[in-house]
């Protein structure tokens, strides 16, 4: 009996979502786009299921690596644009 | 060193609306910044309200708009022009904004402005990879060994990202680098939210398979 089956027995099926469901919604979950009930079920599943947990971990690492590409836009450009936006309403258009 | 190179996105990543729709009026050229010391408009109440509404809706989103514009244009100067054009259009269209989801509203305007800009003067779609190597990010520094692993992992992810079809790469950048929600990314690219989900899924799956092929699958409990 695997971890998930044991987990299911402990918690009852209704509280635990399947591997299939978890993988279907994993990206949404990692991106913070899952609704709270789904997120809760997936969190439980990831804690209980080693295979899905590992997969989630890899995807999280990928997200973090992609995130390192982030470059802040130049501060001067941001200042110029803010000044432009603030001045716009005063223009008589 | 390859890590930290910004990934640029050709314009073809943006889906264009149906042909035949005329471009919005007044979109030729980018207006110069109006003088900031002009006096407030005399027709007080209405225009002051409008101004306050513009400030509260638009100003907090400028940084995000600039990031997204940088992702979808190839040049920082183009990105700034595009945001300026978007700010102008947002001011003109403010009365049509329903108050819901300001960021998605602004990104939709930005996308339309970009499509229009693209029609006016056609920049080369393929940008020069040489000048993309100029910018680097300061590396995050944990242990030396971990650092080597991270660098290897990062460069595989980066290579995989570059090899992705443009449409898939666009979504990954908008979500993970520009930190948009699915709905906002859908607005920025002009596609349904379901398309964002499925592209993201496919893109990350491809990146993951490159990671495992490189033998870099991270262990969960080091
Ligand atoms: Zn599972």
Coordinates of C-alpha atoms and ligand atoms in Angstrom, one line a residue:
Chain A
X1 CA 0.0 0.0 0.0
X2 CA 1.5 3.3 -1.0
X3 CA 1.5 6.6 0.9
X4 CA -1.5 7.9 -0.8
X5 CA -3.6 4.9 -0.2
X6 CA -2.6 5.1 3.5
X7 CA -3.4 8.8 3.5
X8 CA -6.8 8.2 2.0
X9 CA -7.6 5.6 4.6
X10 CA -6.7 8.0 7.3
X11 CA -8.5 11.1 6.0
X12 CA -11.2 9.7 3.9
X13 CA -11.4 9.9 0.2
X14 CA -13.3 13.1 0.1
X15 CA -10.5 15.1 1.6
X16 CA -7.8 13.8 -0.8
X17 CA -7.7 14.5 -4.4
X18 CA -6.2 12.0 -6.9
X19 CA -2.8 12.0 -8.7
X20 CA -4.7 12.7 -11.9
X21 CA -6.6 15.7 -10.5
X22 CA -3.4 17.0 -8.8
X23 CA -1.4 16.9 -12.0
X24 CA -4.2 18.5 -14.0
X25 CA -4.3 21.4 -11.6
X26 CA -0.7 21.5 -10.5
X27 CA 0.3 24.6 -12.6
X28 CA -2.7 26.5 -11.5
X29 CA -1.9 25.6 -7.9
X30 CA 1.8 26.7 -8.2
X31 CA 0.8 29.9 -9.8
X32 CA -1.6 30.7 -7.0
X33 CA -4.6 30.5 -9.3
X34 CA -6.4 27.6 -7.6
X35 CA -9.4 28.4 -5.5
X36 CA -8.9 27.8 -1.8
X37 CA -10.7 24.5 -1.6
X38 CA -8.8 23.0 -4.5
X39 CA -5.5 24.4 -3.2
X40 CA -6.2 22.7 0.2
X41 CA -6.9 19.4 -1.5
X42 CA -3.8 19.6 -3.6
X43 CA -1.6 20.6 -0.6
X44 CA -2.8 17.5 1.3
X45 CA -2.1 15.4 -1.7
X46 CA 1.4 16.7 -2.2
X47 CA 2.2 16.1 1.4
X48 CA 1.0 12.5 1.1
X49 CA 2.1 11.5 -2.4
X50 CA 5.8 11.4 -3.0
X51 CA 5.7 11.2 -6.8
X52 CA 3.4 14.3 -7.1
X53 CA 5.3 16.1 -4.4
X54 CA 8.5 15.6 -6.3
X55 CA 6.9 16.8 -9.5
X56 CA 5.6 19.9 -7.8
X57 CA 9.0 20.6 -6.4
X58 CA 10.6 20.4 -9.9
X59 CA 8.0 22.7 -11.4
X60 CA 8.6 25.1 -8.5
X61 CA 12.3 25.1 -9.2
X62 CA 11.6 25.8 -12.9
X63 CA 9.4 28.7 -11.9
X64 CA 12.2 30.1 -9.7
X65 CA 14.8 29.7 -12.4
X66 CA 12.6 31.5 -15.0
X67 CA 11.9 34.2 -12.4
X68 CA 15.7 34.9 -12.2
X69 CA 15.4 36.3 -15.7
X70 CA 13.5 39.2 -14.3
X71 CA 15.1 42.6 -15.0
X72 CA 13.7 45.7 -13.4
X73 CA 12.8 48.3 -16.0
X74 CA 15.0 51.4 -15.9
X75 CA 14.0 53.6 -13.0
X76 CA 14.3 56.7 -15.2
X77 CA 11.8 55.4 -17.7
X78 CA 9.4 54.7 -14.8
X79 CA 9.8 58.2 -13.5
X80 CA 9.3 59.8 -16.9
X81 CA 6.2 57.7 -17.5
X82 CA 4.8 58.6 -14.1
X83 CA 5.4 62.3 -14.7
X84 CA 3.7 61.9 -18.1
X85 CA 0.7 60.2 -16.6
X86 CA 0.4 62.7 -13.8
X87 CA 0.5 65.6 -16.2
X88 CA -2.0 64.1 -18.6
X89 CA -5.2 65.1 -16.8
X90 CA -4.1 68.7 -16.8
X91 CA -3.8 68.8 -20.5
X92 CA -7.0 70.2 -22.1
X93 CA -8.0 67.5 -24.5
Chain B
X1 CA 27.8 33.6 -18.6
X2 CA 24.3 33.1 -19.8
X3 CA 22.2 33.3 -16.7
X4 CA 20.2 36.5 -16.3
X5 CA 19.9 37.3 -20.0
X6 CA 16.5 38.8 -20.5
X7 CA 14.4 36.7 -22.8
X8 CA 12.9 38.7 -25.5
X9 CA 9.7 38.1 -27.2
X10 CA 8.9 38.7 -30.9
X11 CA 5.7 40.5 -31.6
X12 CA 4.3 37.5 -33.4
X13 CA 3.5 36.2 -29.9
X14 CA 0.6 38.6 -29.7
X15 CA -2.6 37.6 -31.4
X16 CA -4.0 40.2 -33.6
X17 CA -7.7 41.1 -33.6
X18 CA -9.8 40.6 -36.7
X19 CA -8.6 42.5 -39.7
X20 CA -10.7 45.4 -41.1
X21 CA -11.2 47.1 -37.8
X22 CA -9.9 50.7 -38.1
X23 CA -7.2 51.7 -35.7
X24 CA -8.4 54.0 -32.9
X25 CA -8.2 57.7 -33.6
X26 CA -5.3 59.9 -32.6
X27 CA -2.8 57.0 -32.4
X28 CA -0.2 58.3 -34.8
X29 CA 3.0 59.2 -33.0
X30 CA 3.5 59.5 -29.3
X31 CA 2.5 62.7 -27.7
X32 CA 5.2 64.7 -25.9
X33 CA 4.8 64.9 -22.2
X34 CA 2.5 67.8 -21.4
X35 CA 4.0 70.6 -19.3
X36 CA 3.6 69.6 -15.7
X37 CA 3.2 73.2 -14.5
X38 CA 0.0 74.0 -16.4
X39 CA -2.9 75.2 -14.3
X40 CA -5.7 72.9 -13.2
X41 CA -8.7 72.9 -15.5
X42 CA -11.3 75.5 -14.6
X43 CA -14.4 73.2 -15.0
X44 CA -13.7 72.0 -11.5
X45 CA -15.7 69.1 -10.1
X46 CA -16.0 66.7 -13.1
X47 CA -12.5 67.0 -14.3
X48 CA -11.0 66.7 -10.8
X49 CA -12.9 63.5 -10.2
X50 CA -11.8 62.2 -13.5
X51 CA -8.2 63.1 -12.7
X52 CA -8.4 61.4 -9.3
X53 CA -9.9 58.3 -10.9
X54 CA -7.2 58.2 -13.5
X55 CA -4.5 58.6 -10.8
X56 CA -5.9 55.8 -8.6
X57 CA -6.6 53.4 -11.5
X58 CA -3.6 54.0 -13.7
X59 CA -0.6 55.2 -11.6
X60 CA -0.2 52.0 -9.6
X61 CA 0.0 49.9 -12.8
X62 CA 2.7 51.8 -14.6
X63 CA 5.6 49.5 -13.4
X64 CA 3.7 46.4 -14.5
X65 CA 2.8 48.0 -17.8
X66 CA 6.4 48.8 -18.4
X67 CA 7.5 45.2 -17.6
X68 CA 5.0 43.7 -19.9
X69 CA 5.8 46.2 -22.6
X70 CA 9.5 45.3 -22.3
X71 CA 8.5 41.6 -22.7
X72 CA 6.5 42.1 -25.8
X73 CA 8.7 44.7 -27.6
X74 CA 12.3 44.1 -28.4
X75 CA 13.7 47.5 -27.4
X76 CA 13.5 49.4 -24.0
X77 CA 12.8 52.6 -25.9
X78 CA 9.9 50.9 -27.7
X79 CA 8.6 49.7 -24.4
X80 CA 8.6 53.2 -23.0
X81 CA 6.8 54.6 -26.1
X82 CA 4.3 51.9 -25.9
X83 CA 3.5 52.6 -22.3
X84 CA 3.2 56.3 -23.0
X85 CA 0.8 55.6 -25.8
X86 CA -1.2 53.3 -23.5
X87 CA -1.3 56.0 -20.8
X88 CA -2.7 58.4 -23.3
X89 CA -5.3 56.0 -24.6
X90 CA -6.3 55.1 -21.0
X91 CA -6.9 58.7 -20.3
X92 CA -9.1 59.1 -23.4
X93 CA -11.0 55.8 -22.6
X94 CA -11.3 56.3 -18.9
X95 CA -15.1 56.9 -19.1
X96 CA -15.5 53.5 -20.7
X97 CA -13.7 51.6 -18.0
X98 CA -16.1 49.7 -15.7
X99 CA -13.9 49.9 -12.6
X100 CA -13.2 46.1 -12.7
X101 CA -9.7 44.7 -13.0
X102 CA -7.7 47.9 -13.9
X103 CA -4.6 45.9 -14.7
X104 CA -6.3 43.7 -17.3
X105 CA -8.0 46.8 -18.8
X106 CA -4.7 48.6 -19.2
X107 CA -3.0 45.5 -20.6
X108 CA -5.7 45.2 -23.2
X109 CA -5.2 48.8 -24.2
X110 CA -1.5 48.1 -24.3
X111 CA -1.9 45.2 -26.6
X112 CA -4.1 47.2 -29.0
X113 CA -1.6 50.0 -28.9
X114 CA 1.2 47.6 -29.7
X115 CA -0.7 46.1 -32.6
X116 CA -1.2 49.6 -33.9
X117 CA 2.3 50.6 -33.4
X118 CA 3.4 47.5 -35.2
X119 CA 1.2 48.3 -38.2
X120 CA 2.7 51.8 -38.5
X121 CA 6.4 51.0 -38.6
X122 CA 7.5 47.5 -38.9
X123 CA 10.5 46.8 -36.7
X124 CA 12.4 43.6 -37.4
X125 CA 10.7 40.7 -35.7
X126 CA 13.9 38.9 -35.0
X127 CA 16.0 40.9 -32.6
X128 CA 19.7 40.8 -32.4
X129 CA 20.8 38.2 -29.9
X130 CA 24.2 39.9 -29.5
X131 CA 22.9 43.0 -27.7
X132 CA 20.7 40.8 -25.4
X133 CA 23.9 39.5 -23.7
X134 CA 24.7 43.0 -22.3
X135 CA 22.4 42.9 -19.3
X136 CA 23.1 40.6 -16.4
X137 CA 21.5 40.0 -13.1
X138 CA 23.4 39.8 -9.9
X139 CA 23.5 36.0 -9.0
X140 CA 21.9 34.8 -5.8
X141 CA 24.7 33.2 -3.8
X142 CA 24.2 30.1 -1.6
X143 CA 26.9 27.4 -1.1
X144 CA 29.5 26.9 -3.8
X145 CA 28.3 23.4 -4.7
X146 CA 24.7 24.5 -4.7
X147 CA 25.7 27.5 -6.9
X148 CA 27.1 25.2 -9.5
X149 CA 23.9 23.1 -9.5
X150 CA 21.8 26.2 -9.7
X151 CA 23.7 27.6 -12.5
X152 CA 23.5 24.4 -14.5
X153 CA 19.8 24.2 -13.7
X154 CA 19.3 27.8 -14.7
X155 CA 21.1 27.5 -18.0
X156 CA 19.2 24.4 -19.0
X157 CA 15.9 26.2 -18.1
X158 CA 17.1 29.2 -20.1
X159 CA 18.1 27.1 -23.1
X160 CA 14.7 25.3 -23.0
X161 CA 12.9 28.6 -22.7
X162 CA 14.7 30.0 -25.8
X163 CA 13.9 26.9 -27.8
X164 CA 10.2 27.1 -26.9
X165 CA 7.8 28.2 -29.7
X166 CA 7.2 32.0 -29.2
X167 CA 3.6 31.6 -28.2
X168 CA 4.5 29.2 -25.4
X169 CA 7.5 31.3 -24.2
X170 CA 5.3 34.4 -24.1
X171 CA 3.0 32.9 -21.5
X172 CA 5.8 31.6 -19.3
X173 CA 7.5 35.1 -19.3
X174 CA 4.3 36.9 -18.6
X175 CA 3.4 34.6 -15.7
X176 CA 6.8 34.0 -14.1
X177 CA 8.8 37.0 -14.9
X178 CA 6.2 39.7 -15.3
X179 CA 4.1 38.1 -12.5
X180 CA 0.7 38.5 -14.2
X181 CA -2.4 36.5 -13.2
X182 CA -3.8 34.2 -15.9
X183 CA -6.6 36.7 -16.6
X184 CA -4.1 39.5 -17.0
X185 CA -1.9 37.4 -19.3
X186 CA -5.0 36.6 -21.3
X187 CA -5.7 40.3 -21.7
X188 CA -2.1 41.1 -22.6
X189 CA -2.0 38.4 -25.4
X190 CA -5.7 38.6 -26.5
X191 CA -6.4 34.9 -25.9
X192 CA -8.9 33.1 -23.6
X193 CA -7.7 32.2 -20.1
X194 CA -7.9 28.5 -21.0
X195 CA -5.3 29.1 -23.7
X196 CA -3.0 30.5 -21.0
X197 CA -3.5 27.4 -18.9
X198 CA -2.8 25.0 -21.7
X199 CA 0.2 26.9 -23.1
X200 CA 1.7 27.1 -19.7
X201 CA 1.2 23.4 -19.2
X202 CA 2.9 22.5 -22.5
X203 CA 5.7 25.0 -22.0
X204 CA 6.6 23.8 -18.5
X205 CA 6.4 20.2 -19.5
X206 CA 8.9 20.8 -22.2
X207 CA 11.2 22.6 -19.9
X208 CA 10.9 19.8 -17.3
X209 CA 11.8 17.1 -19.9
X210 CA 14.9 19.1 -20.8
X211 CA 15.8 19.2 -17.1
X212 CA 15.5 15.4 -16.8
X213 CA 17.4 14.8 -20.0
X214 CA 20.2 16.9 -18.6
X215 CA 20.1 14.7 -15.4
X216 CA 19.4 17.7 -13.3
X217 CA 16.2 16.6 -11.6
X218 CA 16.5 18.2 -8.1
X219 CA 16.1 16.1 -5.1
X220 CA 13.3 17.0 -2.7
X221 CA 15.2 16.5 0.5
X222 CA 18.9 17.3 0.0
Ligands
LIG1 ZN1 0.0 11.8 -6.5

